[in-house]
């Protein structure tokens, strides 16, 4: 084996939650960074990061963290990106690259790009991976394995800087694709943002319904509902910001969803069994495609019930 | 160890899908039935059941299967229950118990009870367990472990017959509760039927949306959408029948869901971040309760991404 050469000499992680923490683990697994520096707004998070040795060095401010870094990763909620960009801007090293991991891209570009100094590259990215857990203890090295990371380079971005960010994501286990910001935000509204809002809504309905007690909802959740509760357990701050910053695309998809739901409700009301059966047969085929594409397990019930296969 | 005494001498399984197959495995694991006889409408299913030795004896008709059985389990889609009840009625042994595993209880009772002969007991039941897989190969012994089975005895049901069905479910690993049929159907509309229709709808929307390609939906599904596709991969015939036979309760919950969705959509449109944050914090707590109640795993992403814990 040849000795591994790091892709970046010093990586600064701003924010130390699930994604940044998993990046730290994945970069260490692959020897991808010479040094990993990290910081977080909350003193408690910084203390935990120090205690568990999440990164090589924890700094108290973002300004300190980015000093001398050739890659700076903004891993904070989308709504906090602009303030961080403003804070770090005067401290960025010439030739450095700033990237982010936000779930929305147009809003992040609008908020961050104006603060990026001349001679510093900005390469927005979005790893499509996560769990319902959050915080500095929640990360793990394999989170990005076989998942997609979407790279969203602004017009005129430096090709070498873009390629290097892509190389990092690939070395952390991901497949990468490039996409423009508006299309990214629409695709994510379909595959992520609308499903999350729908899950939050269904869990909220169950919580409100006084004719069915909370304990009934909880005890009998294995019949389907518990899958919604996992999604609806995702980080509240992150998701508040996603909906507020990808407003148009999310509302567009939710509008289509409601129309479609009304069509199915009507089929139930009218007793149109053929329509329902045909619809459910089609959706089953989509699941099959996702499994064939390696994007989910075929183990029954995600493998949690311990069944065969 | 004392020798285990079977709870029933001969159990007849009508239908050999996920639930009946898992019952066969669980009854064998526990030595709960002297003999297990099974049948299915499709010759292919019967052939597979014979090939894999799913039950002790496969018969070609339901009428043959129930002969001499002291427990008959109707494990067919809800819409097929009445025809099966009519077919087996003349062949039921005096003193036998008929039970079912349908996801809807009022409609099953209305369809089946009139056909049950004098001297035969009818004890409807509903195990709250399943996976997205179906067919004679999909069952496994641990499916019911630590799950709930709801027993819905009709008015005036024979106490000993009810207790024996409960004892069987407990011996197959379940907790049991008794409930009246209308409340059962409402609780299940919340915890299962509405979530399934919502998942089917969201997957259908993604399939229709031509500005986002199918391959994008599939590749990028790990961001949340793939959980919906698992639910929306459930058996189409079973679910068509559930919606058609639990129409009122399902439409009631879907109506509430739509109202609630509009409230959240409005909060997004108006930029009411505090409302969203407070809402998402509450739904996260419900997830916690489900995990504490032992009804789901706390492993991130249901454990499928191989993370810690």
JSON list of C-alpha atoms in Angstrom, two decimals, chain B residues 11-206:
[
{"chain": "B", "resi": 11, "resn": "UNK", "atom": "CA", "xyz": [-54.97, -25.41, 13.83]},
{"chain": "B", "resi": 12, "resn": "UNK", "atom": "CA", "xyz": [-56.24, -24.66, 10.32]},
{"chain": "B", "resi": 13, "resn": "UNK", "atom": "CA", "xyz": [-54.69, -21.65, 8.60]},
{"chain": "B", "resi": 14, "resn": "UNK", "atom": "CA", "xyz": [-56.84, -20.27, 5.79]},
{"chain": "B", "resi": 15, "resn": "UNK", "atom": "CA", "xyz": [-54.48, -18.17, 3.70]},
{"chain": "B", "resi": 16, "resn": "UNK", "atom": "CA", "xyz": [-50.71, -18.68, 3.79]},
{"chain": "B", "resi": 17, "resn": "UNK", "atom": "CA", "xyz": [-49.24, -15.19, 3.58]},
{"chain": "B", "resi": 18, "resn": "UNK", "atom": "CA", "xyz": [-46.98, -13.23, 5.92]},
{"chain": "B", "resi": 19, "resn": "UNK", "atom": "CA", "xyz": [-49.20, -13.47, 9.01]},
{"chain": "B", "resi": 20, "resn": "UNK", "atom": "CA", "xyz": [-50.34, -17.11, 8.70]},
{"chain": "B", "resi": 21, "resn": "UNK", "atom": "CA", "xyz": [-46.82, -18.17, 7.75]},
{"chain": "B", "resi": 22, "resn": "UNK", "atom": "CA", "xyz": [-45.36, -16.37, 10.75]},
{"chain": "B", "resi": 23, "resn": "UNK", "atom": "CA", "xyz": [-48.01, -17.99, 12.98]},
{"chain": "B", "resi": 24, "resn": "UNK", "atom": "CA", "xyz": [-46.96, -21.40, 11.66]},
{"chain": "B", "resi": 25, "resn": "UNK", "atom": "CA", "xyz": [-43.32, -20.67, 12.49]},
{"chain": "B", "resi": 26, "resn": "UNK", "atom": "CA", "xyz": [-44.19, -19.22, 15.92]},
{"chain": "B", "resi": 27, "resn": "UNK", "atom": "CA", "xyz": [-46.51, -22.11, 16.81]},
{"chain": "B", "resi": 28, "resn": "UNK", "atom": "CA", "xyz": [-43.80, -24.60, 15.91]},
{"chain": "B", "resi": 29, "resn": "UNK", "atom": "CA", "xyz": [-41.21, -22.66, 17.90]},
{"chain": "B", "resi": 30, "resn": "UNK", "atom": "CA", "xyz": [-43.43, -22.92, 20.95]},
{"chain": "B", "resi": 31, "resn": "UNK", "atom": "CA", "xyz": [-44.97, -26.35, 20.34]},
{"chain": "B", "resi": 32, "resn": "UNK", "atom": "CA", "xyz": [-48.38, -24.66, 20.49]},
{"chain": "B", "resi": 33, "resn": "UNK", "atom": "CA", "xyz": [-50.34, -26.79, 18.01]},
{"chain": "B", "resi": 34, "resn": "UNK", "atom": "CA", "xyz": [-50.64, -30.57, 17.70]},
{"chain": "B", "resi": 35, "resn": "UNK", "atom": "CA", "xyz": [-51.00, -30.30, 13.93]},
{"chain": "B", "resi": 36, "resn": "UNK", "atom": "CA", "xyz": [-50.95, -27.27, 11.62]},
{"chain": "B", "resi": 37, "resn": "UNK", "atom": "CA", "xyz": [-53.04, -27.58, 8.45]},
{"chain": "B", "resi": 38, "resn": "UNK", "atom": "CA", "xyz": [-53.01, -24.86, 5.84]},
{"chain": "B", "resi": 39, "resn": "UNK", "atom": "CA", "xyz": [-54.59, -23.87, 2.58]},
{"chain": "B", "resi": 40, "resn": "UNK", "atom": "CA", "xyz": [-54.52, -20.96, 0.16]},
{"chain": "B", "resi": 41, "resn": "UNK", "atom": "CA", "xyz": [-56.64, -19.97, -2.81]},
{"chain": "B", "resi": 42, "resn": "UNK", "atom": "CA", "xyz": [-53.71, -19.92, -5.22]},
{"chain": "B", "resi": 43, "resn": "UNK", "atom": "CA", "xyz": [-52.23, -23.24, -6.34]},
{"chain": "B", "resi": 44, "resn": "UNK", "atom": "CA", "xyz": [-48.83, -21.58, -6.56]},
{"chain": "B", "resi": 45, "resn": "UNK", "atom": "CA", "xyz": [-48.95, -20.54, -2.90]},
{"chain": "B", "resi": 46, "resn": "UNK", "atom": "CA", "xyz": [-50.00, -24.07, -1.88]},
{"chain": "B", "resi": 47, "resn": "UNK", "atom": "CA", "xyz": [-47.12, -25.53, -3.90]},
{"chain": "B", "resi": 48, "resn": "UNK", "atom": "CA", "xyz": [-44.58, -23.23, -2.25]},
{"chain": "B", "resi": 49, "resn": "UNK", "atom": "CA", "xyz": [-46.00, -24.05, 1.18]},
{"chain": "B", "resi": 50, "resn": "UNK", "atom": "CA", "xyz": [-45.62, -27.78, 0.47]},
{"chain": "B", "resi": 51, "resn": "UNK", "atom": "CA", "xyz": [-42.12, -27.29, -0.92]},
{"chain": "B", "resi": 52, "resn": "UNK", "atom": "CA", "xyz": [-40.84, -25.40, 2.12]},
{"chain": "B", "resi": 53, "resn": "UNK", "atom": "CA", "xyz": [-42.84, -27.47, 4.63]},
{"chain": "B", "resi": 54, "resn": "UNK", "atom": "CA", "xyz": [-44.50, -24.34, 5.99]},
{"chain": "B", "resi": 55, "resn": "UNK", "atom": "CA", "xyz": [-47.25, -26.39, 7.69]},
{"chain": "B", "resi": 56, "resn": "UNK", "atom": "CA", "xyz": [-47.75, -30.07, 8.45]},
{"chain": "B", "resi": 57, "resn": "UNK", "atom": "CA", "xyz": [-50.37, -30.58, 5.78]},
{"chain": "B", "resi": 58, "resn": "UNK", "atom": "CA", "xyz": [-51.59, -28.45, 2.87]},
{"chain": "B", "resi": 59, "resn": "UNK", "atom": "CA", "xyz": [-55.12, -29.02, 1.62]},
{"chain": "B", "resi": 60, "resn": "UNK", "atom": "CA", "xyz": [-56.59, -27.84, -1.65]},
{"chain": "B", "resi": 61, "resn": "UNK", "atom": "CA", "xyz": [-59.72, -26.35, -0.14]},
{"chain": "B", "resi": 62, "resn": "UNK", "atom": "CA", "xyz": [-60.65, -24.43, 2.98]},
{"chain": "B", "resi": 63, "resn": "UNK", "atom": "CA", "xyz": [-63.47, -26.89, 3.61]},
{"chain": "B", "resi": 64, "resn": "UNK", "atom": "CA", "xyz": [-60.97, -29.76, 3.92]},
{"chain": "B", "resi": 65, "resn": "UNK", "atom": "CA", "xyz": [-58.57, -27.68, 5.98]},
{"chain": "B", "resi": 66, "resn": "UNK", "atom": "CA", "xyz": [-61.02, -26.95, 8.79]},
{"chain": "B", "resi": 67, "resn": "UNK", "atom": "CA", "xyz": [-62.17, -30.54, 9.29]},
{"chain": "B", "resi": 68, "resn": "UNK", "atom": "CA", "xyz": [-61.45, -31.59, 12.85]},
{"chain": "B", "resi": 69, "resn": "UNK", "atom": "CA", "xyz": [-59.63, -28.34, 13.64]},
{"chain": "B", "resi": 70, "resn": "UNK", "atom": "CA", "xyz": [-60.23, -26.85, 17.07]},
{"chain": "B", "resi": 71, "resn": "UNK", "atom": "CA", "xyz": [-58.85, -23.48, 15.87]},
{"chain": "B", "resi": 72, "resn": "UNK", "atom": "CA", "xyz": [-59.51, -21.99, 12.45]},
{"chain": "B", "resi": 73, "resn": "UNK", "atom": "CA", "xyz": [-57.58, -18.83, 11.53]},
{"chain": "B", "resi": 74, "resn": "UNK", "atom": "CA", "xyz": [-58.94, -16.65, 8.74]},
{"chain": "B", "resi": 75, "resn": "UNK", "atom": "CA", "xyz": [-55.78, -15.03, 7.34]},
{"chain": "B", "resi": 76, "resn": "UNK", "atom": "CA", "xyz": [-57.06, -13.69, 4.03]},
{"chain": "B", "resi": 77, "resn": "UNK", "atom": "CA", "xyz": [-57.64, -10.08, 2.90]},
{"chain": "B", "resi": 78, "resn": "UNK", "atom": "CA", "xyz": [-60.58, -8.51, 4.71]},
{"chain": "B", "resi": 79, "resn": "UNK", "atom": "CA", "xyz": [-62.65, -8.45, 1.53]},
{"chain": "B", "resi": 80, "resn": "UNK", "atom": "CA", "xyz": [-62.34, -12.22, 1.15]},
{"chain": "B", "resi": 81, "resn": "UNK", "atom": "CA", "xyz": [-63.41, -13.10, 4.71]},
{"chain": "B", "resi": 82, "resn": "UNK", "atom": "CA", "xyz": [-67.14, -13.52, 4.04]},
{"chain": "B", "resi": 83, "resn": "UNK", "atom": "CA", "xyz": [-66.75, -15.97, 1.16]},
{"chain": "B", "resi": 84, "resn": "UNK", "atom": "CA", "xyz": [-64.35, -18.08, 3.21]},
{"chain": "B", "resi": 85, "resn": "UNK", "atom": "CA", "xyz": [-66.67, -18.06, 6.23]},
{"chain": "B", "resi": 86, "resn": "UNK", "atom": "CA", "xyz": [-69.53, -19.21, 4.05]},
{"chain": "B", "resi": 87, "resn": "UNK", "atom": "CA", "xyz": [-67.44, -21.99, 2.53]},
{"chain": "B", "resi": 88, "resn": "UNK", "atom": "CA", "xyz": [-66.15, -23.41, 5.80]},
{"chain": "B", "resi": 89, "resn": "UNK", "atom": "CA", "xyz": [-69.29, -23.02, 7.93]},
{"chain": "B", "resi": 90, "resn": "UNK", "atom": "CA", "xyz": [-70.79, -26.48, 7.21]},
{"chain": "B", "resi": 91, "resn": "UNK", "atom": "CA", "xyz": [-67.44, -28.16, 7.92]},
{"chain": "B", "resi": 92, "resn": "UNK", "atom": "CA", "xyz": [-66.59, -26.62, 11.28]},
{"chain": "B", "resi": 93, "resn": "UNK", "atom": "CA", "xyz": [-66.26, -29.01, 14.22]},
{"chain": "B", "resi": 94, "resn": "UNK", "atom": "CA", "xyz": [-68.63, -28.45, 17.15]},
{"chain": "B", "resi": 95, "resn": "UNK", "atom": "CA", "xyz": [-66.84, -26.52, 19.91]},
{"chain": "B", "resi": 96, "resn": "UNK", "atom": "CA", "xyz": [-64.20, -25.18, 17.49]},
{"chain": "B", "resi": 97, "resn": "UNK", "atom": "CA", "xyz": [-63.07, -21.55, 17.59]},
{"chain": "B", "resi": 98, "resn": "UNK", "atom": "CA", "xyz": [-62.84, -19.37, 14.51]},
{"chain": "B", "resi": 99, "resn": "UNK", "atom": "CA", "xyz": [-60.51, -16.39, 14.72]},
{"chain": "B", "resi": 100, "resn": "UNK", "atom": "CA", "xyz": [-59.10, -13.98, 12.14]},
{"chain": "B", "resi": 101, "resn": "UNK", "atom": "CA", "xyz": [-56.15, -11.63, 11.76]},
{"chain": "B", "resi": 102, "resn": "UNK", "atom": "CA", "xyz": [-57.81, -8.86, 9.74]},
{"chain": "B", "resi": 103, "resn": "UNK", "atom": "CA", "xyz": [-56.68, -5.24, 10.12]},
{"chain": "B", "resi": 104, "resn": "UNK", "atom": "CA", "xyz": [-60.30, -4.04, 10.34]},
{"chain": "B", "resi": 105, "resn": "UNK", "atom": "CA", "xyz": [-62.66, -5.49, 12.92]},
{"chain": "B", "resi": 106, "resn": "UNK", "atom": "CA", "xyz": [-66.19, -4.10, 12.52]},
{"chain": "B", "resi": 107, "resn": "UNK", "atom": "CA", "xyz": [-66.41, -5.14, 8.86]},
{"chain": "B", "resi": 108, "resn": "UNK", "atom": "CA", "xyz": [-64.98, -8.59, 9.55]},
{"chain": "B", "resi": 109, "resn": "UNK", "atom": "CA", "xyz": [-67.44, -9.20, 12.37]},
{"chain": "B", "resi": 110, "resn": "UNK", "atom": "CA", "xyz": [-70.36, -8.09, 10.19]},
{"chain": "B", "resi": 111, "resn": "UNK", "atom": "CA", "xyz": [-69.16, -10.34, 7.36]},
{"chain": "B", "resi": 112, "resn": "UNK", "atom": "CA", "xyz": [-68.19, -13.45, 9.31]},
{"chain": "B", "resi": 113, "resn": "UNK", "atom": "CA", "xyz": [-70.37, -13.66, 12.44]},
{"chain": "B", "resi": 114, "resn": "UNK", "atom": "CA", "xyz": [-73.65, -14.45, 10.61]},
{"chain": "B", "resi": 115, "resn": "UNK", "atom": "CA", "xyz": [-72.04, -17.57, 9.11]},
{"chain": "B", "resi": 116, "resn": "UNK", "atom": "CA", "xyz": [-70.68, -19.02, 12.36]},
{"chain": "B", "resi": 117, "resn": "UNK", "atom": "CA", "xyz": [-72.82, -22.04, 13.35]},
{"chain": "B", "resi": 118, "resn": "UNK", "atom": "CA", "xyz": [-74.36, -22.55, 16.79]},
{"chain": "B", "resi": 119, "resn": "UNK", "atom": "CA", "xyz": [-71.77, -24.19, 19.07]},
{"chain": "B", "resi": 120, "resn": "UNK", "atom": "CA", "xyz": [-68.76, -22.68, 17.30]},
{"chain": "B", "resi": 121, "resn": "UNK", "atom": "CA", "xyz": [-66.97, -19.70, 18.89]},
{"chain": "B", "resi": 122, "resn": "UNK", "atom": "CA", "xyz": [-65.87, -16.59, 17.03]},
{"chain": "B", "resi": 123, "resn": "UNK", "atom": "CA", "xyz": [-62.99, -14.56, 18.53]},
{"chain": "B", "resi": 124, "resn": "UNK", "atom": "CA", "xyz": [-61.71, -11.84, 16.16]},
{"chain": "B", "resi": 125, "resn": "UNK", "atom": "CA", "xyz": [-58.12, -10.75, 16.67]},
{"chain": "B", "resi": 126, "resn": "UNK", "atom": "CA", "xyz": [-55.57, -8.43, 15.07]},
{"chain": "B", "resi": 127, "resn": "UNK", "atom": "CA", "xyz": [-51.83, -8.84, 15.54]},
{"chain": "B", "resi": 128, "resn": "UNK", "atom": "CA", "xyz": [-50.15, -5.43, 15.12]},
{"chain": "B", "resi": 129, "resn": "UNK", "atom": "CA", "xyz": [-47.14, -6.75, 13.30]},
{"chain": "B", "resi": 130, "resn": "UNK", "atom": "CA", "xyz": [-46.05, -7.08, 9.74]},
{"chain": "B", "resi": 131, "resn": "UNK", "atom": "CA", "xyz": [-43.46, -6.18, 7.16]},
{"chain": "B", "resi": 132, "resn": "UNK", "atom": "CA", "xyz": [-43.68, -4.91, 3.61]},
{"chain": "B", "resi": 133, "resn": "UNK", "atom": "CA", "xyz": [-43.12, -8.43, 2.30]},
{"chain": "B", "resi": 134, "resn": "UNK", "atom": "CA", "xyz": [-45.90, -10.88, 1.51]},
{"chain": "B", "resi": 135, "resn": "UNK", "atom": "CA", "xyz": [-46.47, -14.45, 0.38]},
{"chain": "B", "resi": 136, "resn": "UNK", "atom": "CA", "xyz": [-45.75, -17.90, 1.83]},
{"chain": "B", "resi": 137, "resn": "UNK", "atom": "CA", "xyz": [-41.98, -17.37, 2.05]},
{"chain": "B", "resi": 138, "resn": "UNK", "atom": "CA", "xyz": [-42.19, -14.08, 3.96]},
{"chain": "B", "resi": 139, "resn": "UNK", "atom": "CA", "xyz": [-43.12, -15.34, 7.44]},
{"chain": "B", "resi": 140, "resn": "UNK", "atom": "CA", "xyz": [-40.77, -15.82, 10.41]},
{"chain": "B", "resi": 141, "resn": "UNK", "atom": "CA", "xyz": [-41.17, -17.00, 14.00]},
{"chain": "B", "resi": 142, "resn": "UNK", "atom": "CA", "xyz": [-40.24, -13.76, 15.78]},
{"chain": "B", "resi": 143, "resn": "UNK", "atom": "CA", "xyz": [-42.64, -11.45, 13.93]},
{"chain": "B", "resi": 144, "resn": "UNK", "atom": "CA", "xyz": [-45.01, -11.19, 16.90]},
{"chain": "B", "resi": 145, "resn": "UNK", "atom": "CA", "xyz": [-42.40, -11.02, 19.68]},
{"chain": "B", "resi": 146, "resn": "UNK", "atom": "CA", "xyz": [-43.06, -8.02, 21.91]},
{"chain": "B", "resi": 147, "resn": "UNK", "atom": "CA", "xyz": [-45.78, -6.71, 19.54]},
{"chain": "B", "resi": 148, "resn": "UNK", "atom": "CA", "xyz": [-49.41, -6.23, 20.55]},
{"chain": "B", "resi": 149, "resn": "UNK", "atom": "CA", "xyz": [-52.30, -8.40, 19.46]},
{"chain": "B", "resi": 150, "resn": "UNK", "atom": "CA", "xyz": [-55.74, -6.86, 19.93]},
{"chain": "B", "resi": 151, "resn": "UNK", "atom": "CA", "xyz": [-58.54, -9.30, 20.75]},
{"chain": "B", "resi": 152, "resn": "UNK", "atom": "CA", "xyz": [-62.00, -8.03, 19.83]},
{"chain": "B", "resi": 153, "resn": "UNK", "atom": "CA", "xyz": [-64.55, -10.45, 21.32]},
{"chain": "B", "resi": 154, "resn": "UNK", "atom": "CA", "xyz": [-68.14, -9.91, 20.19]},
{"chain": "B", "resi": 155, "resn": "UNK", "atom": "CA", "xyz": [-70.76, -9.33, 22.86]},
{"chain": "B", "resi": 156, "resn": "UNK", "atom": "CA", "xyz": [-71.56, -12.54, 24.74]},
{"chain": "B", "resi": 157, "resn": "UNK", "atom": "CA", "xyz": [-68.43, -14.34, 23.55]},
{"chain": "B", "resi": 158, "resn": "UNK", "atom": "CA", "xyz": [-67.47, -17.49, 25.44]},
{"chain": "B", "resi": 159, "resn": "UNK", "atom": "CA", "xyz": [-64.86, -16.47, 28.03]},
{"chain": "B", "resi": 160, "resn": "UNK", "atom": "CA", "xyz": [-62.91, -19.72, 27.85]},
{"chain": "B", "resi": 161, "resn": "UNK", "atom": "CA", "xyz": [-62.67, -19.51, 24.06]},
{"chain": "B", "resi": 162, "resn": "UNK", "atom": "CA", "xyz": [-61.45, -15.89, 24.25]},
{"chain": "B", "resi": 163, "resn": "UNK", "atom": "CA", "xyz": [-58.87, -16.74, 26.91]},
{"chain": "B", "resi": 164, "resn": "UNK", "atom": "CA", "xyz": [-57.52, -19.59, 24.82]},
{"chain": "B", "resi": 165, "resn": "UNK", "atom": "CA", "xyz": [-57.01, -17.37, 21.76]},
{"chain": "B", "resi": 166, "resn": "UNK", "atom": "CA", "xyz": [-55.25, -14.82, 23.99]},
{"chain": "B", "resi": 167, "resn": "UNK", "atom": "CA", "xyz": [-53.08, -17.57, 25.46]},
{"chain": "B", "resi": 168, "resn": "UNK", "atom": "CA", "xyz": [-52.05, -18.61, 21.94]},
{"chain": "B", "resi": 169, "resn": "UNK", "atom": "CA", "xyz": [-51.03, -15.06, 21.01]},
{"chain": "B", "resi": 170, "resn": "UNK", "atom": "CA", "xyz": [-49.11, -14.66, 24.24]},
{"chain": "B", "resi": 171, "resn": "UNK", "atom": "CA", "xyz": [-47.34, -17.95, 23.63]},
{"chain": "B", "resi": 172, "resn": "UNK", "atom": "CA", "xyz": [-46.42, -16.68, 20.14]},
{"chain": "B", "resi": 173, "resn": "UNK", "atom": "CA", "xyz": [-44.64, -13.75, 21.81]},
{"chain": "B", "resi": 174, "resn": "UNK", "atom": "CA", "xyz": [-47.29, -11.01, 21.81]},
{"chain": "B", "resi": 175, "resn": "UNK", "atom": "CA", "xyz": [-48.80, -8.82, 24.46]},
{"chain": "B", "resi": 176, "resn": "UNK", "atom": "CA", "xyz": [-52.60, -8.85, 24.28]},
{"chain": "B", "resi": 177, "resn": "UNK", "atom": "CA", "xyz": [-55.31, -6.31, 24.96]},
{"chain": "B", "resi": 178, "resn": "UNK", "atom": "CA", "xyz": [-59.06, -6.48, 24.47]},
{"chain": "B", "resi": 179, "resn": "UNK", "atom": "CA", "xyz": [-60.89, -3.72, 22.67]},
{"chain": "B", "resi": 180, "resn": "UNK", "atom": "CA", "xyz": [-64.31, -3.14, 21.14]},
{"chain": "B", "resi": 181, "resn": "UNK", "atom": "CA", "xyz": [-64.47, -3.19, 17.34]},
{"chain": "B", "resi": 182, "resn": "UNK", "atom": "CA", "xyz": [-65.26, 0.48, 16.69]},
{"chain": "B", "resi": 183, "resn": "UNK", "atom": "CA", "xyz": [-62.52, 1.73, 18.95]},
{"chain": "B", "resi": 184, "resn": "UNK", "atom": "CA", "xyz": [-60.12, -0.74, 17.36]},
{"chain": "B", "resi": 185, "resn": "UNK", "atom": "CA", "xyz": [-60.95, 0.59, 13.92]},
{"chain": "B", "resi": 186, "resn": "UNK", "atom": "CA", "xyz": [-60.40, 4.20, 15.04]},
{"chain": "B", "resi": 187, "resn": "UNK", "atom": "CA", "xyz": [-57.10, 3.46, 16.78]},
{"chain": "B", "resi": 188, "resn": "UNK", "atom": "CA", "xyz": [-55.85, 1.59, 13.75]},
{"chain": "B", "resi": 189, "resn": "UNK", "atom": "CA", "xyz": [-56.96, 4.38, 11.42]},
{"chain": "B", "resi": 190, "resn": "UNK", "atom": "CA", "xyz": [-54.54, 6.61, 13.37]},
{"chain": "B", "resi": 191, "resn": "UNK", "atom": "CA", "xyz": [-51.63, 4.26, 13.87]},
{"chain": "B", "resi": 192, "resn": "UNK", "atom": "CA", "xyz": [-51.79, 2.39, 10.59]},
{"chain": "B", "resi": 193, "resn": "UNK", "atom": "CA", "xyz": [-54.44, 3.06, 7.97]},
{"chain": "B", "resi": 194, "resn": "UNK", "atom": "CA", "xyz": [-53.99, 6.83, 7.55]},
{"chain": "B", "resi": 195, "resn": "UNK", "atom": "CA", "xyz": [-50.16, 6.58, 7.65]},
{"chain": "B", "resi": 196, "resn": "UNK", "atom": "CA", "xyz": [-50.28, 3.93, 4.93]},
{"chain": "B", "resi": 197, "resn": "UNK", "atom": "CA", "xyz": [-52.52, 6.00, 2.67]},
{"chain": "B", "resi": 198, "resn": "UNK", "atom": "CA", "xyz": [-50.32, 9.04, 3.21]},
{"chain": "B", "resi": 199, "resn": "UNK", "atom": "CA", "xyz": [-47.21, 7.05, 2.31]},
{"chain": "B", "resi": 200, "resn": "UNK", "atom": "CA", "xyz": [-48.90, 5.66, -0.81]},
{"chain": "B", "resi": 201, "resn": "UNK", "atom": "CA", "xyz": [-49.87, 9.21, -1.77]},
{"chain": "B", "resi": 202, "resn": "UNK", "atom": "CA", "xyz": [-46.41, 10.71, -1.32]},
{"chain": "B", "resi": 203, "resn": "UNK", "atom": "CA", "xyz": [-44.81, 7.93, -3.36]},
{"chain": "B", "resi": 204, "resn": "UNK", "atom": "CA", "xyz": [-47.45, 8.47, -6.04]},
{"chain": "B", "resi": 205, "resn": "UNK", "atom": "CA", "xyz": [-46.71, 12.21, -6.14]},
{"chain": "B", "resi": 206, "resn": "UNK", "atom": "CA", "xyz": [-43.01, 11.56, -6.62]}
]
